[in-house]
mmCIF file of C-alpha atoms in Angstrom:
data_model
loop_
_atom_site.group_PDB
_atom_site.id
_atom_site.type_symbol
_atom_site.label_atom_id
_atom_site.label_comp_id
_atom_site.label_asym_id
_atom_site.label_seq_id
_atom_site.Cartn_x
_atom_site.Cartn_y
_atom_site.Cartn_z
ATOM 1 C CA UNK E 46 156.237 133.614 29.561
ATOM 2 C CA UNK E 47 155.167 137.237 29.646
ATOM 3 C CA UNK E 48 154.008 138.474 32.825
ATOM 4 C CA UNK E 49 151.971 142.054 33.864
ATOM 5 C CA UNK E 50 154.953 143.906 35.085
ATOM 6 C CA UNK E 51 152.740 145.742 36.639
ATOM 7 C CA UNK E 52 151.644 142.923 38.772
ATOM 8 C CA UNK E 53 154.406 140.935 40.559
ATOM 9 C CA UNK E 54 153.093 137.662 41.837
ATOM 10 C CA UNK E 55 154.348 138.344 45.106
ATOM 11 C CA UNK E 56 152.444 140.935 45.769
ATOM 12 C CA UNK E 57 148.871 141.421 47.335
ATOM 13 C CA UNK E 58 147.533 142.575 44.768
ATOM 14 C CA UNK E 59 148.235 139.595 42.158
ATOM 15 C CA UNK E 60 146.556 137.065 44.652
ATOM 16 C CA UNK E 61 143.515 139.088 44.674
ATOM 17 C CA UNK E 62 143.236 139.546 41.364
ATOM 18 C CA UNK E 63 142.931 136.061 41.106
ATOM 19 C CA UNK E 64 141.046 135.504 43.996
ATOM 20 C CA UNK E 65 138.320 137.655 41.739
ATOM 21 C CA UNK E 66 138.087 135.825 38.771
ATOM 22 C CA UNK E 67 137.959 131.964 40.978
ATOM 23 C CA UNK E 68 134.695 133.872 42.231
ATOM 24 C CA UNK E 69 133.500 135.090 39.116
ATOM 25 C CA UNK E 70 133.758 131.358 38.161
ATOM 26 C CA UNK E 71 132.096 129.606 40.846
ATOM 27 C CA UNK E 72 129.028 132.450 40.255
ATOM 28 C CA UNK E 73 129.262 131.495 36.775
ATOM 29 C CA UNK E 74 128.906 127.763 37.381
ATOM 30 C CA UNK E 75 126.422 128.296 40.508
ATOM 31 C CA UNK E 76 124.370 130.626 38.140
ATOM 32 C CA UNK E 77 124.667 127.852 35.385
ATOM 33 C CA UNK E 78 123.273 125.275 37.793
ATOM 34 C CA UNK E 79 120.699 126.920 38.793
ATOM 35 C CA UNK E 80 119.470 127.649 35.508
ATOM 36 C CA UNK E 81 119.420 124.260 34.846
ATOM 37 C CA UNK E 82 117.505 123.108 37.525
ATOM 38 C CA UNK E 83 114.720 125.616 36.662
ATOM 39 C CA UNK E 84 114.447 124.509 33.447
ATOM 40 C CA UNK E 85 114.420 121.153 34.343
ATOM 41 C CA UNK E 86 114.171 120.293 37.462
ATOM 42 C CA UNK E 87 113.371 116.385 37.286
ATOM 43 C CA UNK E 88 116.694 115.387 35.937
ATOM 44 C CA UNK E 89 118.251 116.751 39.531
ATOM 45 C CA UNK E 90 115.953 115.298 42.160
ATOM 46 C CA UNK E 91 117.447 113.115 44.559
ATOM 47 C CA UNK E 92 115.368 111.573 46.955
ATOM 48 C CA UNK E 93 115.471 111.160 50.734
ATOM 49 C CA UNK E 94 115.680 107.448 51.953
ATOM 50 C CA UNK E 95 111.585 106.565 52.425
ATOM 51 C CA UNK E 96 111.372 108.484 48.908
ATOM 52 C CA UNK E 97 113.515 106.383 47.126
ATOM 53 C CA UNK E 98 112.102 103.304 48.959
ATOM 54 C CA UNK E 99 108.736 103.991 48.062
ATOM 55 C CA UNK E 100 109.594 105.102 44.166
ATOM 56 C CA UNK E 101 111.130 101.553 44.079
ATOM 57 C CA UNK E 102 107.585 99.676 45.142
ATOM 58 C CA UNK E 103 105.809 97.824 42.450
ATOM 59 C CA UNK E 104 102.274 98.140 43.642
ATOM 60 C CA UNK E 105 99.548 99.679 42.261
ATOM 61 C CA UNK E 106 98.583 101.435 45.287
ATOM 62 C CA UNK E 107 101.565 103.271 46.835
ATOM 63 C CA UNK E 108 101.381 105.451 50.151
ATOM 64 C CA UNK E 109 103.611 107.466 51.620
ATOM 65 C CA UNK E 110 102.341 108.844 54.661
ATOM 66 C CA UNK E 111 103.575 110.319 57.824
ATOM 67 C CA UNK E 112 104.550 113.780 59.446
ATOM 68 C CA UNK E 113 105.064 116.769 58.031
ATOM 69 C CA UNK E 114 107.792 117.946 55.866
ATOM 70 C CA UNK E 115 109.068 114.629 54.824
ATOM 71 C CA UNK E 116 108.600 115.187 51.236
ATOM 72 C CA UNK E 117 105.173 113.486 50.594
ATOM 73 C CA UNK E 118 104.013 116.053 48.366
ATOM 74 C CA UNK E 119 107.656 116.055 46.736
ATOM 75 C CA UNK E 120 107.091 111.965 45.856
ATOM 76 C CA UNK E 121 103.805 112.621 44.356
ATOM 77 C CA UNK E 122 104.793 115.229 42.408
ATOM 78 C CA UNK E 123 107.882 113.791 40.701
ATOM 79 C CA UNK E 124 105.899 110.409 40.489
ATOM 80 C CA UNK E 125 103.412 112.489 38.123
ATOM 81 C CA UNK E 126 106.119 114.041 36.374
ATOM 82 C CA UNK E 127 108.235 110.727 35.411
ATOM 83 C CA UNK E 128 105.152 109.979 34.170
ATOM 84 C CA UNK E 129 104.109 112.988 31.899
ATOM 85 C CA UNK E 130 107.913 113.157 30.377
ATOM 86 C CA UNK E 131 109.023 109.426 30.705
ATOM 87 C CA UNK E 132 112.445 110.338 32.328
ATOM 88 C CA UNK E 133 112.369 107.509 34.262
ATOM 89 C CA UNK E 134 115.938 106.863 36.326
ATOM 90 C CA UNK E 135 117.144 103.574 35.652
ATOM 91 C CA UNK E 136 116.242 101.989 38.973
ATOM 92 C CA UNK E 137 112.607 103.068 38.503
ATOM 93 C CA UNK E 138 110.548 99.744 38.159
ATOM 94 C CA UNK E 139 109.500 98.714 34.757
ATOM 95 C CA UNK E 140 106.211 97.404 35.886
ATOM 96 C CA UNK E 141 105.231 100.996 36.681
ATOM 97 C CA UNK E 142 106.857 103.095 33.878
ATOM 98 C CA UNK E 143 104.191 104.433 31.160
ATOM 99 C CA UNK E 144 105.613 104.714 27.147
ATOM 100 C CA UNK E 145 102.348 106.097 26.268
ATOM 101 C CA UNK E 146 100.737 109.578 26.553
ATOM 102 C CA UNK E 147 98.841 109.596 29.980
ATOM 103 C CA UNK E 148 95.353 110.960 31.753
ATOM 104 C CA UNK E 149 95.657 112.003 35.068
ATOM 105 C CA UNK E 150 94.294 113.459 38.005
ATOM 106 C CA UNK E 151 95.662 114.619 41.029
ATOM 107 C CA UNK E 152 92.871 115.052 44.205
ATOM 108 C CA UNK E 153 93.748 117.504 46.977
ATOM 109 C CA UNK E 154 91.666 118.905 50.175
ATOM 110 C CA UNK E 155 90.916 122.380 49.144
ATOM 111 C CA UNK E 156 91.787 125.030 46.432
ATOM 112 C CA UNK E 157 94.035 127.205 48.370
ATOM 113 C CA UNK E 158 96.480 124.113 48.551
ATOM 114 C CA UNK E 159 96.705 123.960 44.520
ATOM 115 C CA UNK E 160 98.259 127.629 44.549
ATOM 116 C CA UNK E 161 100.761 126.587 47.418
ATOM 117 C CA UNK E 162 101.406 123.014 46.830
ATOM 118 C CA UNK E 163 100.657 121.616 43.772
ATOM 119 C CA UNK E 164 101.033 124.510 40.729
ATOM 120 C CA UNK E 165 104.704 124.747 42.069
ATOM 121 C CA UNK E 166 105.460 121.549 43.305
ATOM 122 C CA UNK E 167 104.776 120.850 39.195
ATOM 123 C CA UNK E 168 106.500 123.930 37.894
ATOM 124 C CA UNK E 169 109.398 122.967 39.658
ATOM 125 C CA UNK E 170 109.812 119.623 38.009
ATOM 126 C CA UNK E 171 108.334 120.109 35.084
ATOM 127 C CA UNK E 172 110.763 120.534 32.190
ATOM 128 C CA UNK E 173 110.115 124.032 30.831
ATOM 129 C CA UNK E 174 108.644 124.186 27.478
ATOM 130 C CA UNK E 175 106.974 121.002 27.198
ATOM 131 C CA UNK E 176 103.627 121.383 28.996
ATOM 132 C CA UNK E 177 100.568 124.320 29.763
ATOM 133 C CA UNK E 178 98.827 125.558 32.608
ATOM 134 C CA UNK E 179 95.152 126.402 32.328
ATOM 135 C CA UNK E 180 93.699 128.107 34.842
ATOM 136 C CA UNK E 181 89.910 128.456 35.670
ATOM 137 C CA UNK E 182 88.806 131.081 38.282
ATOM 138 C CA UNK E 183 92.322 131.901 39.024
ATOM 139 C CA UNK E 184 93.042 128.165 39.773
ATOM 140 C CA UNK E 185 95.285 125.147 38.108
ATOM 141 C CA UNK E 186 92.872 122.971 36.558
ATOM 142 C CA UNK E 187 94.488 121.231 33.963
ATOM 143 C CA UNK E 188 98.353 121.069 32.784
ATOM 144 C CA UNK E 189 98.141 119.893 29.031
ATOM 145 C CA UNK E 190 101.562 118.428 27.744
ATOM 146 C CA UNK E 191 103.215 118.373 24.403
ATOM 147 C CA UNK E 192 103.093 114.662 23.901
ATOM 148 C CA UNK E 193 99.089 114.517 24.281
ATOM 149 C CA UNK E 194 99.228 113.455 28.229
ATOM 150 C CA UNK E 195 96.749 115.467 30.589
ATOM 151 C CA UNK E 196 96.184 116.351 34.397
ATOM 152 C CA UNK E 197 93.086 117.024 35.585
ATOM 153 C CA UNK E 198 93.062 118.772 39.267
ATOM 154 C CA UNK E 199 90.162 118.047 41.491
ATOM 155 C CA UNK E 200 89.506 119.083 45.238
ATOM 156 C CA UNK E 201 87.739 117.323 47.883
ATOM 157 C CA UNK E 202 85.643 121.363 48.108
ATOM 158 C CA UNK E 203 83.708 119.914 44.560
ATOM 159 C CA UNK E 204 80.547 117.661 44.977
ATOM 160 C CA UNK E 205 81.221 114.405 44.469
ATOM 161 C CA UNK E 206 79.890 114.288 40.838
ATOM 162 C CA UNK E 207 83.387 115.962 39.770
ATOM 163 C CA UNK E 208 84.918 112.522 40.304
ATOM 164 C CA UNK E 209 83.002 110.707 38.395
ATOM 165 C CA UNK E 210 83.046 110.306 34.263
ATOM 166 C CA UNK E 211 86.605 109.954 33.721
ATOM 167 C CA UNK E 212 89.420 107.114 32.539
ATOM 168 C CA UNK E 213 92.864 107.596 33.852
ATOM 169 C CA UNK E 214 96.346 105.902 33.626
ATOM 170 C CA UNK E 215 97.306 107.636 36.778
ATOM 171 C CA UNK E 216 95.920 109.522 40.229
ATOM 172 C CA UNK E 217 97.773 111.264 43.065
ATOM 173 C CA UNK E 218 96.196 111.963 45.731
ATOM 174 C CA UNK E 219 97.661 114.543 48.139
ATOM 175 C CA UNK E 220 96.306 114.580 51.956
ATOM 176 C CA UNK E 221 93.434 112.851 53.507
ATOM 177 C CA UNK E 222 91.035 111.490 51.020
ATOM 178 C CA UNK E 223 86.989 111.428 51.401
ATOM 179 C CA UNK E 224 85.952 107.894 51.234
ATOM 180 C CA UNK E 225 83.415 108.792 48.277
ATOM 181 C CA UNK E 226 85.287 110.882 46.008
ATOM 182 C CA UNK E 227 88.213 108.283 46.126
ATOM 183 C CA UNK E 228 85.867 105.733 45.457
ATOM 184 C CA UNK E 229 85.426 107.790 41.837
ATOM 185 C CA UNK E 230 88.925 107.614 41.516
ATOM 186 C CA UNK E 231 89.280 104.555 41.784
ATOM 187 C CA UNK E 232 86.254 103.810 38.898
ATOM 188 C CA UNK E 233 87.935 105.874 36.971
ATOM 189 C CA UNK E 234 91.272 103.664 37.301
ATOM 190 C CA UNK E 235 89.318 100.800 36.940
ATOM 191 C CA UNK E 236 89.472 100.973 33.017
ATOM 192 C CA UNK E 237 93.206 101.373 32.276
ATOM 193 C CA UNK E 238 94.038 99.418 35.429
ATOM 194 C CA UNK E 239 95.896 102.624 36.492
ATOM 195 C CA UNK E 240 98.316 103.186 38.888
ATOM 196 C CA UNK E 241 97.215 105.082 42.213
ATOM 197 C CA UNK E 242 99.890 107.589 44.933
ATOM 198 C CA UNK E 243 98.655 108.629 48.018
ATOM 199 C CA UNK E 244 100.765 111.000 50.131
ATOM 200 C CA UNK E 245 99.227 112.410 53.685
ATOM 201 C CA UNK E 246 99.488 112.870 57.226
ATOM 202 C CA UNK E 247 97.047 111.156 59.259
ATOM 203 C CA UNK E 248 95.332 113.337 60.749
ATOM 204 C CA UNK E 249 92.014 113.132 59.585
ATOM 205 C CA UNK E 250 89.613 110.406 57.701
ATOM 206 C CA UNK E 251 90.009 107.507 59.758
ATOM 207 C CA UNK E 252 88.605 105.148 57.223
ATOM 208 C CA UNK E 253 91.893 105.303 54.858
ATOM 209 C CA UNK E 254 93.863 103.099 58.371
ATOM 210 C CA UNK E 255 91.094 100.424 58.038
ATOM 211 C CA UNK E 256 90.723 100.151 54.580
ATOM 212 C CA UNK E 257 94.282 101.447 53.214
ATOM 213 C CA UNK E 258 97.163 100.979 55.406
ATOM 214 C CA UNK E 259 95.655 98.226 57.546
ATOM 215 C CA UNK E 260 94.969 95.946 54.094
ATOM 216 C CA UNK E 261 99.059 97.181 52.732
ATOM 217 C CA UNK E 262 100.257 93.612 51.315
ATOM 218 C CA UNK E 263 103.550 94.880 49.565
ATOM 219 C CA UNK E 264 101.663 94.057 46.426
ATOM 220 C CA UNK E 265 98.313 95.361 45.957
ATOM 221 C CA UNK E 266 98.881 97.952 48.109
ATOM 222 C CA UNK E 267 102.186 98.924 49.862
ATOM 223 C CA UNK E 268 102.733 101.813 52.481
ATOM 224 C CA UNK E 269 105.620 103.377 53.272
ATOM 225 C CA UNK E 270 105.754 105.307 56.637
ATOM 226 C CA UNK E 271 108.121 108.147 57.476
ATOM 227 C CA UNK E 272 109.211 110.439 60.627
ATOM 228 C CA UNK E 273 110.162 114.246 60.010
ATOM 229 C CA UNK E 274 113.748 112.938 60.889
ATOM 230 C CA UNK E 275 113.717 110.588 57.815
ATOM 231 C CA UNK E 276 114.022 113.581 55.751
ATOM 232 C CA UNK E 277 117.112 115.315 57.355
ATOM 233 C CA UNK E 278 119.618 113.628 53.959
ATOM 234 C CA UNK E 279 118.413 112.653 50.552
ATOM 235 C CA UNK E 280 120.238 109.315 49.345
ATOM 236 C CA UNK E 281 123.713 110.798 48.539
ATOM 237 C CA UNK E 282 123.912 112.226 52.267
ATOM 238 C CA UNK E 283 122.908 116.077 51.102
ATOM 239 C CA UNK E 284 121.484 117.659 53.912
ATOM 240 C CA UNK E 285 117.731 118.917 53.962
ATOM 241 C CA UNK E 286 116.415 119.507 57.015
ATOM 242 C CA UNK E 287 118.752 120.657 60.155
ATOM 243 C CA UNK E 288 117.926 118.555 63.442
ATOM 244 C CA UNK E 289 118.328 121.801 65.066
ATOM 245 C CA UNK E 290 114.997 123.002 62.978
ATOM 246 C CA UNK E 291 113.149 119.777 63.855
ATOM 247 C CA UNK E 292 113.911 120.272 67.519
ATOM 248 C CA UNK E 293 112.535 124.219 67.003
ATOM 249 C CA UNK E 294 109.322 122.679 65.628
ATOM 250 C CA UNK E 295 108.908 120.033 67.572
ATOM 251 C CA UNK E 296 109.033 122.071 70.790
ATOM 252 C CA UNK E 297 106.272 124.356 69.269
ATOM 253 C CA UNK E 298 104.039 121.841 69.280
ATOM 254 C CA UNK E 299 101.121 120.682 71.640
ATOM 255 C CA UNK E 300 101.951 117.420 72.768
ATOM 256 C CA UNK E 301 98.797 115.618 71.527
ATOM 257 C CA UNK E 302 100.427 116.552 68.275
ATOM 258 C CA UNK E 303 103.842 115.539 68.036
ATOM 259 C CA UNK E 304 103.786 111.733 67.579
ATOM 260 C CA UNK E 305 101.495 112.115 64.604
ATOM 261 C CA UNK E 306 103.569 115.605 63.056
ATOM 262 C CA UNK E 307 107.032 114.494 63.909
ATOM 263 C CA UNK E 308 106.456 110.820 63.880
ATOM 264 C CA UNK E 309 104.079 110.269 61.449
ATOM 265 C CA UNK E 310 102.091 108.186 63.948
#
């Protein structure tokens, strides 16, 4: 075999030559990866143990509450998503897949928290090039997809007449709910017995304990409760959040406001 006679393999210089192009390889494949996962990012979530306990339930009523940063608004998202493209995994439940284009709303506390939360929670998972973002007043208000499904996004800051006058398949609601507008919500699920996700801290609207988690029968309605902690692996033991960032926060905090931010309780 020919070699460089130039380069001798034992020299320095060989073993960084190669040393180069092993990097320029793992760039390639990094920069590959990531590529994919912005054009698609569904088909590479993993979830973190409550997640994937709580995509498994087969009620029609699922929440996922708790404290912060333990992917709530993740699991609603990607719940809505499964259900605009159908790329169900294959331990999804049957009972809750849709084969069928889908109406949709998703309910959150105030506009600010569509342009943080929810526009890029959906852009992120969201394959690219099947669906469209219309915007009214520089908000999300609808995302149209190619199949025919729609999302409709409300806020609790609209009167209460904005949830009524609708059919859906499908709401997620993300945070503390008013009492009356969910009450449209669930009309408007009443129809096409539709399925219902509600991800939140607790920290306000005491009514959803009485009414929601206190009534949970696995069936009707299950909850699933998670600690900040809960989110430190997803399922195949990748790491998400550091303990050491958990202890930073949880030191920052008033004590009044731990249990329910770090404990969910």
């Amino acid at each position: 075999m020919a070699r460089n006679p130039e380069v001798s393999l034992q020299t320095p210089e060989f073993y960084e030559a190669l040393g180069r192009q092993v990097e320029e390889k793992i760039q390639k494949i990094g920069s590959t990866q990531h590529d994919r996962v912005r054009h698609s990012g569904i088909d590479y979530y993993i979830p973190n143990p409550v997640q994937f306990k709580a995509h498994q339930s087969k009620a029609r009523t699922i929440l996922l509450c708790g404290a912060n940063r333990i992917g709530k608004s993740t699991f609603g998202a990607v719940e809505l998503t499964w259900a605009l493209t159908k790329r169900y995994p294959a331990w999804y439940p049957v009972e809750r897949r849709f084969n069928r284009p889908v109406k949709a709303v998703i309910s959150v506390d105030k506009f600010s928290k569509i342009t943080t939360v929810i526009e890029p929670k959906m852009r992120q998972y969201l394959p690219q090039g099947c669906y469209s973002f219309k915007k009214r007043q520089g908000y999300l208000h609808r995302i149209e997809t190619e199949d025919g499904s729609s999302v409709d996004i409300l806020t609790l800051e609209m009167d209460d007449m904005s949830y009524e006058g609708f059919d859906i398949d499908l709401a997620w609601e993300d945070e503390p709910q008013s009492k009356t507008k969910r009450q449209g919500i669930t009309r408007g699920l009443l129809d096409r017995q539709g399925l219902e996700i509600i991800t939140f801290t607790p920290l306000t609207e005491a009514w959803m304990k009485d009414e929601l988690i206190d009534k949970a029968d696995g069936k009707r309605i299950e909850c699933f409760f998670a600690q900040m902690r809960d989110n430190k692996f997803d399922i195949q033991g990748t790491p998400i959040l550091s303990e050491e960032a958990i202890a930073h926060f949880e030191i920052s905090l008033p004590e009044e406001y731990r249990e329910i931010r770090v404990d969910g309780q």
